[in-house]
Short mmCIF file of C-alpha atoms in Angstrom, two decimals:
data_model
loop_
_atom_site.label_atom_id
_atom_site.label_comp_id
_atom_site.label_asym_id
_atom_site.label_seq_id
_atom_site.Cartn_x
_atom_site.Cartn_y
_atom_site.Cartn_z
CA UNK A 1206 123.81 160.22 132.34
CA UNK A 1207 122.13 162.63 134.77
CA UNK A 1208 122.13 162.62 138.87
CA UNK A 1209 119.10 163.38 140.43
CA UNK A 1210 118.01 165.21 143.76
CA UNK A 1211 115.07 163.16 144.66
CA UNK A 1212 116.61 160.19 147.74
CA UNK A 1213 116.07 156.46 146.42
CA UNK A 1214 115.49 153.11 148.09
CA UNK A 1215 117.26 150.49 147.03
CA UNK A 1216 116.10 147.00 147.16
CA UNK A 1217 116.77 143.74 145.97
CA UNK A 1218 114.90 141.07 144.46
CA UNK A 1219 117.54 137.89 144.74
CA UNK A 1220 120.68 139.66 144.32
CA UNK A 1221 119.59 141.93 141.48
CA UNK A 1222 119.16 145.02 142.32
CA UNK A 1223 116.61 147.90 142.09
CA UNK A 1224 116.22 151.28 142.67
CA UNK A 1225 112.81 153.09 143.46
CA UNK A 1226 112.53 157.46 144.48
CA UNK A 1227 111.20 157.63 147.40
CA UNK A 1228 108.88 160.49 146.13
CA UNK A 1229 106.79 157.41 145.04
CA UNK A 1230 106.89 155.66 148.69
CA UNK A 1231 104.49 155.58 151.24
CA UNK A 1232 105.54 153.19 153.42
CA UNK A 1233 107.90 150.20 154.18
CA UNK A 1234 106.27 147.09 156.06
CA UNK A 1235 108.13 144.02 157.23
CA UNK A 1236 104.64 142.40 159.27
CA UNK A 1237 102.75 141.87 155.94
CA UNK A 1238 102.45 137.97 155.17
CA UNK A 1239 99.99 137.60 158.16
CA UNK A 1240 97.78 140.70 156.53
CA UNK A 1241 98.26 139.35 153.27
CA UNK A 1242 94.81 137.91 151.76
CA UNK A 1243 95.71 135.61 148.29
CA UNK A 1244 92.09 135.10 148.29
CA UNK A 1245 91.09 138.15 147.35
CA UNK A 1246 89.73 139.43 144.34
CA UNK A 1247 92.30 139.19 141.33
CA UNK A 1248 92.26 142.28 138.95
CA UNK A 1249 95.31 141.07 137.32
CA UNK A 1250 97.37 137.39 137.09
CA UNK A 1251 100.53 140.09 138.54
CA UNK A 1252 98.29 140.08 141.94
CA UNK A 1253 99.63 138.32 144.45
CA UNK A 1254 96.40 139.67 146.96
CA UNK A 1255 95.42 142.36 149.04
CA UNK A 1256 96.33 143.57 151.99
CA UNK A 1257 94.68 146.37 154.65
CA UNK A 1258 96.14 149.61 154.36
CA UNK A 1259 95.16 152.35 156.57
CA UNK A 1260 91.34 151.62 156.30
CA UNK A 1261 91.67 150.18 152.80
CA UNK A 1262 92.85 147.18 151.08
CA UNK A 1263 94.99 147.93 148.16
CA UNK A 1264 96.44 144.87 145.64
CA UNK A 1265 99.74 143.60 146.11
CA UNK A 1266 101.55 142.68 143.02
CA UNK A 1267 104.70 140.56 142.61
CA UNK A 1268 107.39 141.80 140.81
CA UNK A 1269 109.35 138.84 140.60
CA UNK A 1270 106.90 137.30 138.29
CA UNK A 1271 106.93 140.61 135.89
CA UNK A 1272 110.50 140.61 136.03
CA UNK A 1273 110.56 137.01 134.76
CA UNK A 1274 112.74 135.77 138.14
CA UNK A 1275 112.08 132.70 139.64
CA UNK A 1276 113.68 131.69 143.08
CA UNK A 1277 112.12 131.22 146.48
CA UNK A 1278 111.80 132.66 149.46
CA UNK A 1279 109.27 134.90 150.69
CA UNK A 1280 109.96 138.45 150.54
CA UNK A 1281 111.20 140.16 153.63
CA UNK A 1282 109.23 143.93 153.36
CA UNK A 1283 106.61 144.97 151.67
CA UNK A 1284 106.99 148.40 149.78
CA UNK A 1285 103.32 150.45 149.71
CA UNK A 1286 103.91 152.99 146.52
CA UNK A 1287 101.11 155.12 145.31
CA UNK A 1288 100.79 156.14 141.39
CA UNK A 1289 98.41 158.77 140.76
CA UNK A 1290 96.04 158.45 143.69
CA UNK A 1291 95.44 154.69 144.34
CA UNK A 1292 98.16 153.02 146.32
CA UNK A 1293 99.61 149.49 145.39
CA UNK A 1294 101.98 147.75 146.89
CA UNK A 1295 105.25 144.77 146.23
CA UNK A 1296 107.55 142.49 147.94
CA UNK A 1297 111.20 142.85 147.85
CA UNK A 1298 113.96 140.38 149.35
CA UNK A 1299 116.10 142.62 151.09
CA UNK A 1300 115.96 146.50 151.67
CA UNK A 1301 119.60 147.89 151.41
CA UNK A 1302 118.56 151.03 152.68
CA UNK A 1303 117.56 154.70 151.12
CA UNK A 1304 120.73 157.00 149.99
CA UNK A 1305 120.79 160.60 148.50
CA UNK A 1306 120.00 161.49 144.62
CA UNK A 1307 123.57 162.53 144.17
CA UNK A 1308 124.63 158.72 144.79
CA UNK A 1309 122.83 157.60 141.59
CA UNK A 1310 123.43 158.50 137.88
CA UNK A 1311 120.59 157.66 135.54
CA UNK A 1312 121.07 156.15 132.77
CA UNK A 1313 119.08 154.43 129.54
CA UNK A 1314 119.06 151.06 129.32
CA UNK A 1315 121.21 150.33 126.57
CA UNK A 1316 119.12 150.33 122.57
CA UNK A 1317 120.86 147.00 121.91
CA UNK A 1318 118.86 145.54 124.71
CA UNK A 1319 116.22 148.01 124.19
CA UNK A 1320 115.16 148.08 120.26
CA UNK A 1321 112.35 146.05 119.13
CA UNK A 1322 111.45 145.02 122.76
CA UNK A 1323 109.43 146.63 125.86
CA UNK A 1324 110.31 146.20 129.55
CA UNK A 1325 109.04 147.10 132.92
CA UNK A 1326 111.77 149.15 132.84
CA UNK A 1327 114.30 151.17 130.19
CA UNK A 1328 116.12 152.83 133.01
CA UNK A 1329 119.25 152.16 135.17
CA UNK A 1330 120.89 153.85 138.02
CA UNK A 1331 123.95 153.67 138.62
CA UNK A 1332 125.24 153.22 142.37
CA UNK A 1333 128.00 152.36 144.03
CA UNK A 1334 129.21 150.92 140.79
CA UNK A 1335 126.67 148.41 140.44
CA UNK A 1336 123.80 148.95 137.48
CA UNK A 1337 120.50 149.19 139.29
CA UNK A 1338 116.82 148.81 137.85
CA UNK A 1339 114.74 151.95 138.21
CA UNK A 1340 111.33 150.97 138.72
CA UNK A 1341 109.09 153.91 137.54
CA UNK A 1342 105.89 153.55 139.42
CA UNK A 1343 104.08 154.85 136.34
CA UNK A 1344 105.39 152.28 134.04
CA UNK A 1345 104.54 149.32 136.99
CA UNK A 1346 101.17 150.15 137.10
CA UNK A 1347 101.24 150.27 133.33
CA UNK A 1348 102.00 146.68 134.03
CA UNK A 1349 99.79 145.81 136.16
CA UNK A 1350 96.79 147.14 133.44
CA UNK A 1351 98.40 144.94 130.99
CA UNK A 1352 98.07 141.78 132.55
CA UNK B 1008 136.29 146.04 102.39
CA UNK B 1009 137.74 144.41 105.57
CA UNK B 1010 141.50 145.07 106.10
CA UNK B 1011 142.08 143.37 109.11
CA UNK B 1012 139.97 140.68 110.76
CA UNK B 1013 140.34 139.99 114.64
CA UNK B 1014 140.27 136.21 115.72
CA UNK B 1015 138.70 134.80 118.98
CA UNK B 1016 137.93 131.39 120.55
CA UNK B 1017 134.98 130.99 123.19
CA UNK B 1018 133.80 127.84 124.54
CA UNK B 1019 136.12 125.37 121.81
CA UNK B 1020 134.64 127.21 119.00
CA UNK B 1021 135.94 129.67 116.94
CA UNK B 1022 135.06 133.41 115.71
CA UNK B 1023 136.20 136.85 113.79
CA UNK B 1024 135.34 140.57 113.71
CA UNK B 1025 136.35 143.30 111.39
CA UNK B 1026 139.20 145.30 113.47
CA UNK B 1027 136.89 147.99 113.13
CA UNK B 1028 134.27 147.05 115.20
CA UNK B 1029 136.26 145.99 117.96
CA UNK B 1030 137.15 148.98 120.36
CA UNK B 1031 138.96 147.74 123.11
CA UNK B 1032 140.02 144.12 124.99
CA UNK B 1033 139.07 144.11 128.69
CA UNK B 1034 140.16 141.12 130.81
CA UNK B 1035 137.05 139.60 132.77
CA UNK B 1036 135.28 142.82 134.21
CA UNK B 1037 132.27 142.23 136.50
CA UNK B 1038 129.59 141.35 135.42
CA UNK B 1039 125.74 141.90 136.14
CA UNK B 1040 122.32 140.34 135.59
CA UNK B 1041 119.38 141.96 134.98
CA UNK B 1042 116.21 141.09 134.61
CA UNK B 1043 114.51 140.25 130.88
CA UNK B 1044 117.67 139.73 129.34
CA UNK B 1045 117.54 137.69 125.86
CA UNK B 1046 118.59 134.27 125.94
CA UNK B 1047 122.64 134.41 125.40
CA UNK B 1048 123.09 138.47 127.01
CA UNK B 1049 124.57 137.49 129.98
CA UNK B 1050 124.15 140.84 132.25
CA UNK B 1051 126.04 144.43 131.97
CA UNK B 1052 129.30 145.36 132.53
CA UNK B 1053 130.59 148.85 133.42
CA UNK B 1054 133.10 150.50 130.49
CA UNK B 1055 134.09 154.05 131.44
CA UNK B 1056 130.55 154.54 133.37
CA UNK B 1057 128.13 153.35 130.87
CA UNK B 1058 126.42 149.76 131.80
CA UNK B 1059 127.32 147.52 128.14
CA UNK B 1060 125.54 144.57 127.81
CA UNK B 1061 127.96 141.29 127.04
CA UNK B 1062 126.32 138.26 125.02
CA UNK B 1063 127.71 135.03 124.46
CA UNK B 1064 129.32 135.25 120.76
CA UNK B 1065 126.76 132.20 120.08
CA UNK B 1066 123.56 133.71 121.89
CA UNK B 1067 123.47 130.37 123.69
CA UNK B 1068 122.19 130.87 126.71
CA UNK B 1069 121.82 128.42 129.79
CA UNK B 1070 125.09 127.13 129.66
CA UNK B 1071 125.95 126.24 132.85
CA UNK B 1072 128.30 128.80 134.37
CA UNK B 1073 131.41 126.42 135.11
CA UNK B 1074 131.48 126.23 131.02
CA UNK B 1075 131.27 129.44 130.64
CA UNK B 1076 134.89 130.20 131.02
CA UNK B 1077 137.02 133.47 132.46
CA UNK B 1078 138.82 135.40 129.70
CA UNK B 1079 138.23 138.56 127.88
CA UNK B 1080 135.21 140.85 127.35
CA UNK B 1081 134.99 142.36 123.36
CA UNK B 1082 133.95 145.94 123.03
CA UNK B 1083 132.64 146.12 120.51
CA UNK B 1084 130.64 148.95 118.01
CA UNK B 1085 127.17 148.98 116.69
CA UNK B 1086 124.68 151.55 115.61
CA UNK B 1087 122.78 150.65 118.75
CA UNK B 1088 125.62 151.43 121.10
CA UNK B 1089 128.41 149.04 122.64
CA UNK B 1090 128.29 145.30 122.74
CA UNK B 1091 130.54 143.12 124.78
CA UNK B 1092 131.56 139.87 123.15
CA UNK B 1093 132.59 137.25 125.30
CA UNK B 1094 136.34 135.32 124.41
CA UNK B 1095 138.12 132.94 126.31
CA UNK B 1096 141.43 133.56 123.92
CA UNK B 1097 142.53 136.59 121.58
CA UNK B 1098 143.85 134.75 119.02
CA UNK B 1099 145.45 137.17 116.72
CA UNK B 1100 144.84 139.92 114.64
CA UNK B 1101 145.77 139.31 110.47
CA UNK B 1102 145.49 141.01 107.38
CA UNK B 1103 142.79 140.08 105.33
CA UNK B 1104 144.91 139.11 102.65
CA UNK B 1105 146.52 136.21 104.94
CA UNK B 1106 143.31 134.17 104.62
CA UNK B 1107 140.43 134.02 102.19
CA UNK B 1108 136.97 135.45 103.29
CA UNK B 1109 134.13 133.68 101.66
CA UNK B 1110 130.42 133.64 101.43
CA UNK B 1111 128.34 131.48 103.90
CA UNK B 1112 125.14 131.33 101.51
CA UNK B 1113 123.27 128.71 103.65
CA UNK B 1114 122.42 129.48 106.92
CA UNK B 1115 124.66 127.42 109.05
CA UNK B 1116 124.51 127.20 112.67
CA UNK B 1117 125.05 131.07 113.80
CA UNK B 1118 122.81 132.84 111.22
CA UNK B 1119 124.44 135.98 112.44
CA UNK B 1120 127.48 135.12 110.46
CA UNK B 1121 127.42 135.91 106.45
CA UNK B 1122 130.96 135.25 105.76
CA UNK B 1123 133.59 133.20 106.99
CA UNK B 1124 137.19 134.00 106.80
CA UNK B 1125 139.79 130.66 106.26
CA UNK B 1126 143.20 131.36 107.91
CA UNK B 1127 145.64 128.54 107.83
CA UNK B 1128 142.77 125.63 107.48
CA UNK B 1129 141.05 126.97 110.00
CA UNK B 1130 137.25 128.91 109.68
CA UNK B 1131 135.86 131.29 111.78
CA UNK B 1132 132.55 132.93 111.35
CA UNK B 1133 132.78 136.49 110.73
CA UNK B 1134 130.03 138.08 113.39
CA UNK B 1135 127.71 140.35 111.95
CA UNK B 1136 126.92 142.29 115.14
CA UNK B 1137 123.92 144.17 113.69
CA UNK B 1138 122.65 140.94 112.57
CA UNK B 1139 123.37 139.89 116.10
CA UNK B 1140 121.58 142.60 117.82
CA UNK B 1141 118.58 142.69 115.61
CA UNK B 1142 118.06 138.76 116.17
CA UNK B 1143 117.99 139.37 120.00
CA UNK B 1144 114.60 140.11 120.87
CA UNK B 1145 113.78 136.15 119.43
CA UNK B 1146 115.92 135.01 122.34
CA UNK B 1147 113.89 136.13 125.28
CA UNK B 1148 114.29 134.13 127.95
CA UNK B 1149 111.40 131.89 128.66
CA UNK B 1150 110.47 130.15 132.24
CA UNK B 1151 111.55 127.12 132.07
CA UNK B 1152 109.08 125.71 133.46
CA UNK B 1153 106.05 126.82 131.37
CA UNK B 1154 107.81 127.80 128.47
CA UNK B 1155 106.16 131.26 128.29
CA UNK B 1156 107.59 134.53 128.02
CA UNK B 1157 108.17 136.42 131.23
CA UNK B 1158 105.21 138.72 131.75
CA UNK B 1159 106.97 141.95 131.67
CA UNK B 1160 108.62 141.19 128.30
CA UNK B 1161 106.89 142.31 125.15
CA UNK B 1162 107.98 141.81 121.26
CA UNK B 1163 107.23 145.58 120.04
CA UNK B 1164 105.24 144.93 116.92
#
């Protein structure tokens, strides 16, 4: 188990959790579903649209559907990340708020859940005694290319 | 050789472990989901920090959670780390020599189980737990309405 420095968001998606540094973050919108174009140009099934981002549009994905969770509801704030240089965006439920590194102790997802299988994520943070999923923008938008 | 074997009950069916496998007996910690979980692997617990996933003895998932009974979580040992076992009762612990352990040579309904021990007229399934974890990654979850495996979940290989 390690504790990091870097400050994390965490979020929710239903009532799992998940965890995300804010390193990666660019920006936290709750206004989005009336900027939110489905219509757009598709580059992968994971793309829920686009949406205009400081001059741009940039694809939003949904990370329930990668994360195999079904449920309603419309999510609550959009998240803008950025991995490498192009920005991408996803919706979470419910922002509980961003706390310090020290709060969270990293750990790997356990090999009996892990061998012979890949995730979006192999990660978990541990906060406030509740097991988090670390979403590793790299890995996402490893996802994301999949599809 | 197996010197002692461990007997458990979970959901009107019965089971045994090898004393040696079994770690410790925790009485219903918390648990919690996460996402992509095989079909059966409930969610993660926390045991002394580390998040242990805990699986349905039977790996049958969807059971509605009313069935699903409170009781006791098995820690259990495997070369891929901890495993909780669900049990609704700890039955008792016995020498192997109090019942007979025998062969199952067909593959009956938990093919995760190669022997079965018979104490007082009564079988349980000895759990092969690496035989358990290695048969996990054919129990991904699918939707349940399309019947397809959750985009972010991949079969390595």
């Amino acid at each position: 188990m390690s504790v990091g420095d870097e400050m994390k968001l965490v979020f929710r998606l239903g009532r799992l959790g998940f965890a995300l540094g804010v390193n990666d973050l660019v920006e936290i919108r709750e206004d989005f579903l009336g900027f939110l174009d489905p219509s757009s140009e598709k580059t992968s099934p994971l793309q829920l649209g686009s949406l205009p981002h400081r001059g741009d549009n940039i694809p939003v994905y949904d990370l329930k559907e990668l994360f195999g969770l079904t449920g309603s509801g419309a999510g609550q704030a959009l998240l803008v990340v950025t991995a490498a240089s192009e920005p991408w965006a996803v919706v979470a439920d419910r922002i509980e708020g961003i706390f310090p590194g020290s709060e969270f102790e990293s750990q790997p997802l356990s090999l009996v859940l892990s061998s012979g299988m890949t995730r979006p994520y192999d990660t978990l943070d541990i906060w406030r005694g509740e097991p988090l999923v670390l979403c590793e923008t790299g890995k996402l938008q490893t996802c994301w290319e999949w599809e | 050789m197996i010197p002692k074997i461990a007997l458990f009950s979970f959901c009107q069916r019965l089971y045994a472990l090898p004393v040696e496998v079994v770690l410790h007996i925790l009485s219903s910690p918390r648990v919690f989901p996460l996402p992509l979980l095989p079909s059966g692997v409930e969610g993660v617990f926390l045991f002394k920090g580390e998040a242990i996933p805990l699986a349905d003895p039977f790996l049958e998932g969807g059971r509605p959670a009313g069935e699903q009974g409170e009781g006791f979580v098995v820690v259990c040992g495997t070369e891929n780390g901890l495993l909780g076992l669900k049990a609704e009762q700890v039955l008792q612990i016995v020498d192997r020599e109090q019942g007979s352990l025998e062969k199952i040579d067909v593959l009956e309904d938990i093919r995760w189980a190669d022997l079965r021990f018979v104490h007082r007229d009564r079988e349980y399934p000895v759990l092969n737990l690496e035989n358990l974890v290695a048969s996990l990654p054919d129990n991904i979850i699918k939707d349940p309405e399309t019947r397809s495996v959750p985009a972010g979940s991949r079969r390595l290989g």
